PDB file of C-alpha atoms in Angstrom:
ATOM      1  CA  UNK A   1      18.414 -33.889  -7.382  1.00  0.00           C
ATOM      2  CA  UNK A   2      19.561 -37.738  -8.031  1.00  0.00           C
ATOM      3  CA  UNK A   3      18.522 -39.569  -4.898  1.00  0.00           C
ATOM      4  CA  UNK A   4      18.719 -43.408  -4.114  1.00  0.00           C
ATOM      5  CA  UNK A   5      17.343 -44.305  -0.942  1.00  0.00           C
ATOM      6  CA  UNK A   6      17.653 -47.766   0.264  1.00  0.00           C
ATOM      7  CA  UNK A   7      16.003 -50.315   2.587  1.00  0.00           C
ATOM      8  CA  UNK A   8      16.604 -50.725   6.390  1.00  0.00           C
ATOM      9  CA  UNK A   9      18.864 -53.124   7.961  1.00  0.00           C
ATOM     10  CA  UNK A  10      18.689 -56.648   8.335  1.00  0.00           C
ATOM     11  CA  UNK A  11      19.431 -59.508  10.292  1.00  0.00           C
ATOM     12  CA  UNK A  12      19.001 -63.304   8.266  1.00  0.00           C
ATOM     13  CA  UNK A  13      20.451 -66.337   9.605  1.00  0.00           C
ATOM     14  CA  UNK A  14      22.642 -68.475   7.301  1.00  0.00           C
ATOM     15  CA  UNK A  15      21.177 -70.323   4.873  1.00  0.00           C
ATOM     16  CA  UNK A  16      18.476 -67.608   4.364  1.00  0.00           C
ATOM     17  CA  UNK A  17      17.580 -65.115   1.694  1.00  0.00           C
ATOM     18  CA  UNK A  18      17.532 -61.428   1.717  1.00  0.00           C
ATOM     19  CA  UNK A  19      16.187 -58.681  -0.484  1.00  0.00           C
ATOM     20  CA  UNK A  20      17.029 -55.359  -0.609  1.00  0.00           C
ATOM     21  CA  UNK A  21      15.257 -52.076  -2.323  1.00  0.00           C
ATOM     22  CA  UNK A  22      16.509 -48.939  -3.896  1.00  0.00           C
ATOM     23  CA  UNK A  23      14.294 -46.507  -5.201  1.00  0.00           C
ATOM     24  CA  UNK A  24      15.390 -43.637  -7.093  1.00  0.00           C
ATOM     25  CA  UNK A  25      14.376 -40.654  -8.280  1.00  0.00           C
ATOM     26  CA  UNK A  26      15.588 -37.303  -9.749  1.00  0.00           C
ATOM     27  CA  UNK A  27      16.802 -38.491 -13.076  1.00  0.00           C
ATOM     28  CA  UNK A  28      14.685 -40.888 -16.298  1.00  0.00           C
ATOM     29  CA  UNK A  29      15.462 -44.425 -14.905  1.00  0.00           C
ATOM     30  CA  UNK A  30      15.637 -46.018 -17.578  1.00  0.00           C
ATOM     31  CA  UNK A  31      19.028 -44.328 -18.998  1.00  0.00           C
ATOM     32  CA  UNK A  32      21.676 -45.585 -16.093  1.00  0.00           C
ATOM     33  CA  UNK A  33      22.023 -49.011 -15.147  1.00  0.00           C
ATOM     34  CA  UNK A  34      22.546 -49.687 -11.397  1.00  0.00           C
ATOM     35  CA  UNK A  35      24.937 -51.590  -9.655  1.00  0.00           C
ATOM     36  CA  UNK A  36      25.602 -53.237  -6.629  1.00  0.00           C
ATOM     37  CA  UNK A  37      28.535 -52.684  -4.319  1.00  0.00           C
ATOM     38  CA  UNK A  38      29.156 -54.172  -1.232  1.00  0.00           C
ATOM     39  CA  UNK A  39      31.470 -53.573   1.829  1.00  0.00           C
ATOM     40  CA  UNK A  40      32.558 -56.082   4.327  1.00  0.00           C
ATOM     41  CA  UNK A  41      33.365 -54.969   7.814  1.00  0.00           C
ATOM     42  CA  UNK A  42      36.292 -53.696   7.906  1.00  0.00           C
ATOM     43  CA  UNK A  43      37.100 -54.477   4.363  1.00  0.00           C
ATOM     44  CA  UNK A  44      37.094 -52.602   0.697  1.00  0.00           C
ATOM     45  CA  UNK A  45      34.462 -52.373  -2.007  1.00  0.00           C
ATOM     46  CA  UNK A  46      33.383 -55.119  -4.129  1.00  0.00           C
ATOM     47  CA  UNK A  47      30.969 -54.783  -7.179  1.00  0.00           C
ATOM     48  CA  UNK A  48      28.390 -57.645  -7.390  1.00  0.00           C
ATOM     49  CA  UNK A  49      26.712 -56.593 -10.645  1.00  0.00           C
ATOM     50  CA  UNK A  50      24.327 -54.762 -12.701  1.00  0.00           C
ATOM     51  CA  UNK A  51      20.893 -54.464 -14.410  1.00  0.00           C
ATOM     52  CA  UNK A  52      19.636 -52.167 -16.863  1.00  0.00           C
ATOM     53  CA  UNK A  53      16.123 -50.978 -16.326  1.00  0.00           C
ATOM     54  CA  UNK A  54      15.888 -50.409 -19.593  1.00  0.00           C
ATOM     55  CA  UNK A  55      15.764 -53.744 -20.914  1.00  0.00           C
ATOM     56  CA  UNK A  56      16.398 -55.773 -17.512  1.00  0.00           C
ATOM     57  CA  UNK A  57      19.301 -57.106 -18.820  1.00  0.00           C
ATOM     58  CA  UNK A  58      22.042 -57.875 -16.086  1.00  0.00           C
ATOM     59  CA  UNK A  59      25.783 -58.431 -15.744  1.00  0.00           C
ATOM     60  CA  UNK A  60      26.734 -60.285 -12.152  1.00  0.00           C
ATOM     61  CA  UNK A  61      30.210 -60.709 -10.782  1.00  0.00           C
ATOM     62  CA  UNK A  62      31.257 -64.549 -12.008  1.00  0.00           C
ATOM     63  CA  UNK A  63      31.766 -65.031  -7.787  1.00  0.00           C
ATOM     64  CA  UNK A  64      27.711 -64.213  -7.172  1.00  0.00           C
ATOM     65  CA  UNK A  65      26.405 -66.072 -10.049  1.00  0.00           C
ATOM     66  CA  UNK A  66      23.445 -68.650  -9.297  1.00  0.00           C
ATOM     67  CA  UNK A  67      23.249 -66.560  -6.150  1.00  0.00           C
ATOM     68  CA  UNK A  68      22.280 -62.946  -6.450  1.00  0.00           C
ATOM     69  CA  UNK A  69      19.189 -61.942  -8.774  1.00  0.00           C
ATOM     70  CA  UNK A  70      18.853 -58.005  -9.248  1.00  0.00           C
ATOM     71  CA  UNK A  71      15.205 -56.874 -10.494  1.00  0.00           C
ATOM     72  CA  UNK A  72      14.165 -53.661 -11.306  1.00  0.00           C
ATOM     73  CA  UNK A  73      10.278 -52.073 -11.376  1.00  0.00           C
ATOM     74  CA  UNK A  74      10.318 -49.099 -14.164  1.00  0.00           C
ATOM     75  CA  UNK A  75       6.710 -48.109 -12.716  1.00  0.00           C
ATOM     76  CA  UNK A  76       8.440 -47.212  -9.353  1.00  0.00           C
ATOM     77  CA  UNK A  77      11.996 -46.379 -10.003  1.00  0.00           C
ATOM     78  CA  UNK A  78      13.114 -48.965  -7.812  1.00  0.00           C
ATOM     79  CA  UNK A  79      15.808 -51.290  -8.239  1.00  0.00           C
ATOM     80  CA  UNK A  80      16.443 -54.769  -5.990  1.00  0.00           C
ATOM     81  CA  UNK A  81      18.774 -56.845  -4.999  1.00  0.00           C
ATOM     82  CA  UNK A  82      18.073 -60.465  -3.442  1.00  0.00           C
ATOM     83  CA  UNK A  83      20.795 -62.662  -2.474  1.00  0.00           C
ATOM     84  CA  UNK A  84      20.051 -66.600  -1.433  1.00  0.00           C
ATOM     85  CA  UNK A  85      21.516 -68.799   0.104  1.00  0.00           C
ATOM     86  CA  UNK A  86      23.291 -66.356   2.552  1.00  0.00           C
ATOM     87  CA  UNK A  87      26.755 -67.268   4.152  1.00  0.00           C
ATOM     88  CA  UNK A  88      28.548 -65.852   7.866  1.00  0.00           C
ATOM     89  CA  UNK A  89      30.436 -63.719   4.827  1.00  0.00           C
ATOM     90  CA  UNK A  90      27.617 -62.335   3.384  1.00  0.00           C
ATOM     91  CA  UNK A  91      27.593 -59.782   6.500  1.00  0.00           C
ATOM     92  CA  UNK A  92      28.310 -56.818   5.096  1.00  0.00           C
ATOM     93  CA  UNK A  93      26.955 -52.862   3.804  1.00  0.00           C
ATOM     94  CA  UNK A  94      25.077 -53.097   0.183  1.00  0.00           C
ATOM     95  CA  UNK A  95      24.992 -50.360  -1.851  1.00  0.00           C
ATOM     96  CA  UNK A  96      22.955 -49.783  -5.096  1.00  0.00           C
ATOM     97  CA  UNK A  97      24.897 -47.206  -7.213  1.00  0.00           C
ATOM     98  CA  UNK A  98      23.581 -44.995 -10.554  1.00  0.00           C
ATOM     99  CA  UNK A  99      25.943 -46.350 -13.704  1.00  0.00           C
ATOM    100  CA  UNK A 100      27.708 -47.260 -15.586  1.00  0.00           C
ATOM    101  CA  UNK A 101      26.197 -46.062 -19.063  1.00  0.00           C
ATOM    102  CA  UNK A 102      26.789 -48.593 -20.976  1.00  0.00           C
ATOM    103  CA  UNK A 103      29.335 -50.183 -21.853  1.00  0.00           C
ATOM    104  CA  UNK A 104      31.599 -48.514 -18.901  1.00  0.00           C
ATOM    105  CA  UNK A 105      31.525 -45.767 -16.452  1.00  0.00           C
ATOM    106  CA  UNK A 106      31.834 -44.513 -13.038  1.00  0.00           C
ATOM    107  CA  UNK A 107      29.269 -44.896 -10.172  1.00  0.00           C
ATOM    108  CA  UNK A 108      28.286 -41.222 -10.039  1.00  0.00           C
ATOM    109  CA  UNK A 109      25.764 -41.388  -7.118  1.00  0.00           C
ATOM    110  CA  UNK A 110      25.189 -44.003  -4.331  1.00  0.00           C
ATOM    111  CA  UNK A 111      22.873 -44.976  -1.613  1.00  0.00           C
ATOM    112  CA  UNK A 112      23.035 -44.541   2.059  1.00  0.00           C
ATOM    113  CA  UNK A 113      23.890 -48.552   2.042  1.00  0.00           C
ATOM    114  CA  UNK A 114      21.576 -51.500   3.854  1.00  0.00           C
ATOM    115  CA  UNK A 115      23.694 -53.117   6.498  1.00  0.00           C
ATOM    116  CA  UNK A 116      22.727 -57.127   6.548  1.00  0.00           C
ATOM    117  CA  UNK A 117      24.042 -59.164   8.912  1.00  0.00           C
ATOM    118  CA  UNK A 118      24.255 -63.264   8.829  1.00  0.00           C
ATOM    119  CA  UNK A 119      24.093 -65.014  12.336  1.00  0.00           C
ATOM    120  CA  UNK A 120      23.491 -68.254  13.217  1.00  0.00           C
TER     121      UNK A 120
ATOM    122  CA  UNK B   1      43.102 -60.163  -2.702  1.00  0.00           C
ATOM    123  CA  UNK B   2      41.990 -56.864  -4.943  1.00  0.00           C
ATOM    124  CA  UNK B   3      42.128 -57.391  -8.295  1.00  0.00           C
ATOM    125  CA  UNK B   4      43.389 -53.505  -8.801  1.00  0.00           C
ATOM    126  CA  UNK B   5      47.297 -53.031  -6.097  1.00  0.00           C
ATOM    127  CA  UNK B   6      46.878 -49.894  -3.778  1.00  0.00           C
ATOM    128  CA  UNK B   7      49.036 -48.773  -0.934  1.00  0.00           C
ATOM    129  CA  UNK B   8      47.482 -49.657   2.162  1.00  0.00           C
ATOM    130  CA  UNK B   9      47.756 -46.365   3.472  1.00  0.00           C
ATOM    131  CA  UNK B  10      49.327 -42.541   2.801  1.00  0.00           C
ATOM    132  CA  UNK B  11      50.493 -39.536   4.927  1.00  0.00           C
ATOM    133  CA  UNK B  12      50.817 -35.687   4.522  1.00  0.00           C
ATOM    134  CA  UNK B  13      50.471 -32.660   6.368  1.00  0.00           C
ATOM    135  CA  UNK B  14      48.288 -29.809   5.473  1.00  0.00           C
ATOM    136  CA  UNK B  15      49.017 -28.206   2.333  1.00  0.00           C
ATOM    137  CA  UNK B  16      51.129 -30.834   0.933  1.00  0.00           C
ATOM    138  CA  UNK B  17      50.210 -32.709  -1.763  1.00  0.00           C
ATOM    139  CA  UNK B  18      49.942 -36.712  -2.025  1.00  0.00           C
ATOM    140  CA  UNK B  19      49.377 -39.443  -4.711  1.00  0.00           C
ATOM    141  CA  UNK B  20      47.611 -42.763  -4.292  1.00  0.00           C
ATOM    142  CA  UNK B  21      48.506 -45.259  -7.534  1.00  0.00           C
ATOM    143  CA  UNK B  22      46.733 -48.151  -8.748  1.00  0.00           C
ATOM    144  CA  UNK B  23      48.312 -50.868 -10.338  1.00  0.00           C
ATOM    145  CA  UNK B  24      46.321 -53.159 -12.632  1.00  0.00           C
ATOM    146  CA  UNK B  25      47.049 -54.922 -15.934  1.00  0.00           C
ATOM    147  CA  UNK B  26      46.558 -54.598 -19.695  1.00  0.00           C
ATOM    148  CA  UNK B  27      42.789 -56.191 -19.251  1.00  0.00           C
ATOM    149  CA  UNK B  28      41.661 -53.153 -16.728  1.00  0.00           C
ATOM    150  CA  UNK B  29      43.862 -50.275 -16.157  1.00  0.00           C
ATOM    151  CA  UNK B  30      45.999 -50.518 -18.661  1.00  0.00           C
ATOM    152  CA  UNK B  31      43.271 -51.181 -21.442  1.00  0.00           C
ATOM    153  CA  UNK B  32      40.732 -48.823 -20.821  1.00  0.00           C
ATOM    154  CA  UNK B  33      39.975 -45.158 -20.400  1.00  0.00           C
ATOM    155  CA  UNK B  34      37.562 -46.368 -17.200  1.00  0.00           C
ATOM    156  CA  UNK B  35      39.591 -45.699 -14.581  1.00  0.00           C
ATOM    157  CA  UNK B  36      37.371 -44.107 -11.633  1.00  0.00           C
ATOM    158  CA  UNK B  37      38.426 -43.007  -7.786  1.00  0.00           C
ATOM    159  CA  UNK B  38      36.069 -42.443  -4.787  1.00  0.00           C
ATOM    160  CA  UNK B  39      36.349 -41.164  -1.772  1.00  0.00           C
ATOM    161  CA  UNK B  40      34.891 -42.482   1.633  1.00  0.00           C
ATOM    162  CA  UNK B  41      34.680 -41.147   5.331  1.00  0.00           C
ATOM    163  CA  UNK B  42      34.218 -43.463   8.140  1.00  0.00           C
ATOM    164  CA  UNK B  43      30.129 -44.631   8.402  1.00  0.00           C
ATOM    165  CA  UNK B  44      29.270 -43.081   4.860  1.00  0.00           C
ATOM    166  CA  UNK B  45      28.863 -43.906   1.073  1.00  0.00           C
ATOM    167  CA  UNK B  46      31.583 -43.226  -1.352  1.00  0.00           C
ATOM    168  CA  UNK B  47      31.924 -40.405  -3.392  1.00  0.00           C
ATOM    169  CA  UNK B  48      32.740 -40.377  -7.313  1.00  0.00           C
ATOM    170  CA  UNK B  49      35.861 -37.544  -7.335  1.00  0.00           C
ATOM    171  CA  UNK B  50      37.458 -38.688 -10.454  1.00  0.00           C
ATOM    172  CA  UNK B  51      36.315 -40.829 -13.803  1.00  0.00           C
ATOM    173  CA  UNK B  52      37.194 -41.349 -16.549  1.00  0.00           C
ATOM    174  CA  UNK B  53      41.153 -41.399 -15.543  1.00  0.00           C
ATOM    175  CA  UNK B  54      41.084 -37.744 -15.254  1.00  0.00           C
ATOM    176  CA  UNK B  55      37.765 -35.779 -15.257  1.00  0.00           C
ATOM    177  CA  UNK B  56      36.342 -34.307 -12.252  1.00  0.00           C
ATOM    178  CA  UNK B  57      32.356 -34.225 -11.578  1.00  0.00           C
ATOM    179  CA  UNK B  58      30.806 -30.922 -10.976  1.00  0.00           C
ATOM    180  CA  UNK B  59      31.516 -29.997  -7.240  1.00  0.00           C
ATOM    181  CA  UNK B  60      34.452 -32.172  -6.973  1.00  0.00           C
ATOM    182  CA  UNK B  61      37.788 -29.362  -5.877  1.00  0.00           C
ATOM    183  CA  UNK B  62      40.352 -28.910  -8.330  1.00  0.00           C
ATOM    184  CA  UNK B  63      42.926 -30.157  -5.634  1.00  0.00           C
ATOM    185  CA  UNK B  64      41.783 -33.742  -6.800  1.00  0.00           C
ATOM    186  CA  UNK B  65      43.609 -34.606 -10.218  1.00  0.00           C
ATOM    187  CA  UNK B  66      43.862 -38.146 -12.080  1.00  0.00           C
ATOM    188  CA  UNK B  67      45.887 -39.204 -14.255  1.00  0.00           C
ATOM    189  CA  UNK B  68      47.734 -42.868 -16.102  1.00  0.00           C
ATOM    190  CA  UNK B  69      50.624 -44.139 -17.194  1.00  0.00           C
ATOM    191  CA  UNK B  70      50.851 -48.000 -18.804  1.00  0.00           C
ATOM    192  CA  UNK B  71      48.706 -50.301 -16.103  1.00  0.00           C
ATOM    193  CA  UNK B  72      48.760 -47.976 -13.316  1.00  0.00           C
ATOM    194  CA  UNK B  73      46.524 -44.863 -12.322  1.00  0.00           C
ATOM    195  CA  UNK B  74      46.809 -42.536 -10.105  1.00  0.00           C
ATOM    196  CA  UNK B  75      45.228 -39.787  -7.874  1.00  0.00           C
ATOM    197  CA  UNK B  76      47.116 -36.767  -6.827  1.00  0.00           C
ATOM    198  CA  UNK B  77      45.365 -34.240  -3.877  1.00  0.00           C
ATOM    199  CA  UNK B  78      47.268 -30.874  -3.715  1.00  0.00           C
ATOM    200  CA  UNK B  79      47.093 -28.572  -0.631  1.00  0.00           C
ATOM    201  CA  UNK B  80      45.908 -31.586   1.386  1.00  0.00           C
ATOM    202  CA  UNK B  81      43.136 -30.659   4.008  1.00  0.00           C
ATOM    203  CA  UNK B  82      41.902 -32.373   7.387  1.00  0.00           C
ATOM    204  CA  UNK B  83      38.458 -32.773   5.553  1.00  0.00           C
ATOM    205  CA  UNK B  84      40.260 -35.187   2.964  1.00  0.00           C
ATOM    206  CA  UNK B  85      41.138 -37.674   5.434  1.00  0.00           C
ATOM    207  CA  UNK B  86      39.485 -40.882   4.105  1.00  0.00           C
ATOM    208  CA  UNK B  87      39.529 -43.941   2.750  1.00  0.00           C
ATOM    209  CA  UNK B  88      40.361 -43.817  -1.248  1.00  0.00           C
ATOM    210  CA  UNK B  89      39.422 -46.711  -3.912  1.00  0.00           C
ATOM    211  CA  UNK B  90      40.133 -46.969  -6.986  1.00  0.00           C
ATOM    212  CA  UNK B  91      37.910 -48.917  -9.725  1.00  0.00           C
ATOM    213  CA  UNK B  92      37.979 -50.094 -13.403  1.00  0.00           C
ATOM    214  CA  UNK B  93      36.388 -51.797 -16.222  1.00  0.00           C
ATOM    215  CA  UNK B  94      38.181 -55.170 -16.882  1.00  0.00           C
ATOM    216  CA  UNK B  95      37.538 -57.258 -20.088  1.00  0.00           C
ATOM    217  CA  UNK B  96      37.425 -60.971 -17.742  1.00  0.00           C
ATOM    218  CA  UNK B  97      34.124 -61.908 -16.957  1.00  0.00           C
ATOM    219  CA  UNK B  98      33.802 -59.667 -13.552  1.00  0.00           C
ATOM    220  CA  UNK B  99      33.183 -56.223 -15.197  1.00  0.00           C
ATOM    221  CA  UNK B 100      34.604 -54.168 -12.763  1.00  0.00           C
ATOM    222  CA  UNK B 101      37.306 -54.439 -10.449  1.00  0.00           C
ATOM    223  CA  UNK B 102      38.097 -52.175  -7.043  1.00  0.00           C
ATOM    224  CA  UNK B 103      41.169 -51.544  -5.811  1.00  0.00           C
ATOM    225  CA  UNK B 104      42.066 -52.701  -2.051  1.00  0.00           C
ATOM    226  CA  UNK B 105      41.709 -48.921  -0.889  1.00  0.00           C
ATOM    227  CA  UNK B 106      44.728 -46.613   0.771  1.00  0.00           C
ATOM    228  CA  UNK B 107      43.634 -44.463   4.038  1.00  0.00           C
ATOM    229  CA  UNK B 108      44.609 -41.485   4.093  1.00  0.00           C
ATOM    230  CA  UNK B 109      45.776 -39.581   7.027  1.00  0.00           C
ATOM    231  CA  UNK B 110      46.176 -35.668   7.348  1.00  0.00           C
ATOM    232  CA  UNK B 111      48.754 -35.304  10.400  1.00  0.00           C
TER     233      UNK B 111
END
């Protein structure tokens, strides 16, 4: 069965950096991109970007630009997310989610979501 | 602000049926056959129900049904249930230069 299974949480303080894993497994990596979707408290979803493992080639959000970098290592299944430079509005859930298959698509499975939280 | 217009939040009882719309434009919505909804309980991932506009994974209930007209979408649930009580978003592919857009979400409350 498809399975991503994501870091723990985290605490940074502002100004910091912050990387979060995914690894996956049930399914050939290398077909599905995988996104990033995060949740502020209290707030909706937001999609941050994506990369595709099979050529590492990635699409970010025009807001996260310069900020977020999303990596991928085909020899573990695992995708990451790091985002610098982290701001009091940063604090939020991160998700890594299977899709799209290019060029569009839906998220079809998700992980449990890493909680990171910016303080001072 | 959310790029995608939902209603904030929805009502029925149990065993009506209720439909959440999402209003975009001609570069998302309205352009595209990408139109996907999720579902999410309090403390928990979403859940793809509907992409595609209209198609339902496998395991998804019937009682979830998509559909779109122009630059809106929307997601009907018939014979509502106290298990569908959640938060609903709706998502799609836009041609500006951030791919995909949510939808603010709509809560939905069984009563």
């Amino acid at each position: 069965q498809v399975q991503l299974d994501q870091s723990g949480t985290e605490v940074k303080k502002a100004g910091a950096s912050v990387k979060v894993s995914c690894k996956t497994s049930g399914y050939t990596f290398k077909i599905y991109t995988i996104s990033w979707v995060r949740q502020a408290p209290g707030q909706g979803l937001e999609w941050m970007g994506w990369i595709n493992p099979y050529d590492g080639n990635t699409n970010y959000a025009q807001k996260f630009q310069g900020r977020v970098t999303m990596t991928t290592d085909t020899s573990t299944t695992t995708a990451y997310m790091e985002l610098k430079s982290l701001k009091f509005g940063d604090t939020a859930v991160y998700y890594c989610a299977r899709g799209p298959v290019l060029p569009a698509g839906p998220f079809d499975f998700w992980g449990q979501g890493t909680l990171i939280t910016v303080s001072s | 602000q959310s790029a995608l217009t939902q209603p904030a939040s929805v009502s029925g009882s149990p065993g009506q049926s209720i439909t959440i719309s999402c209003t975009g434009t001609s570069s998302d919505v309205g352009g595209y056959k990408y139109v996907s909804w999720y579902q999410q309980h309090p403390g928990k991932a979403p859940k793809l129900i509907i992409f595609d506009v209209s198609n339902r994974p496998s395991g998804v209930s019937d009682r979830f049904s998509g559909s779109k007209s122009g630059h809106t979408a929307s997601l009907t649930i018939s014979g509502l249930q106290a298990e569908d009580e959640a938060d609903y978003y709706c998502t799609s592919y836009t041609s500006s230069t951030t791919l995909e857009v949510f939808g603010g979400g709509t809560r939905l409350t069984v009563l």
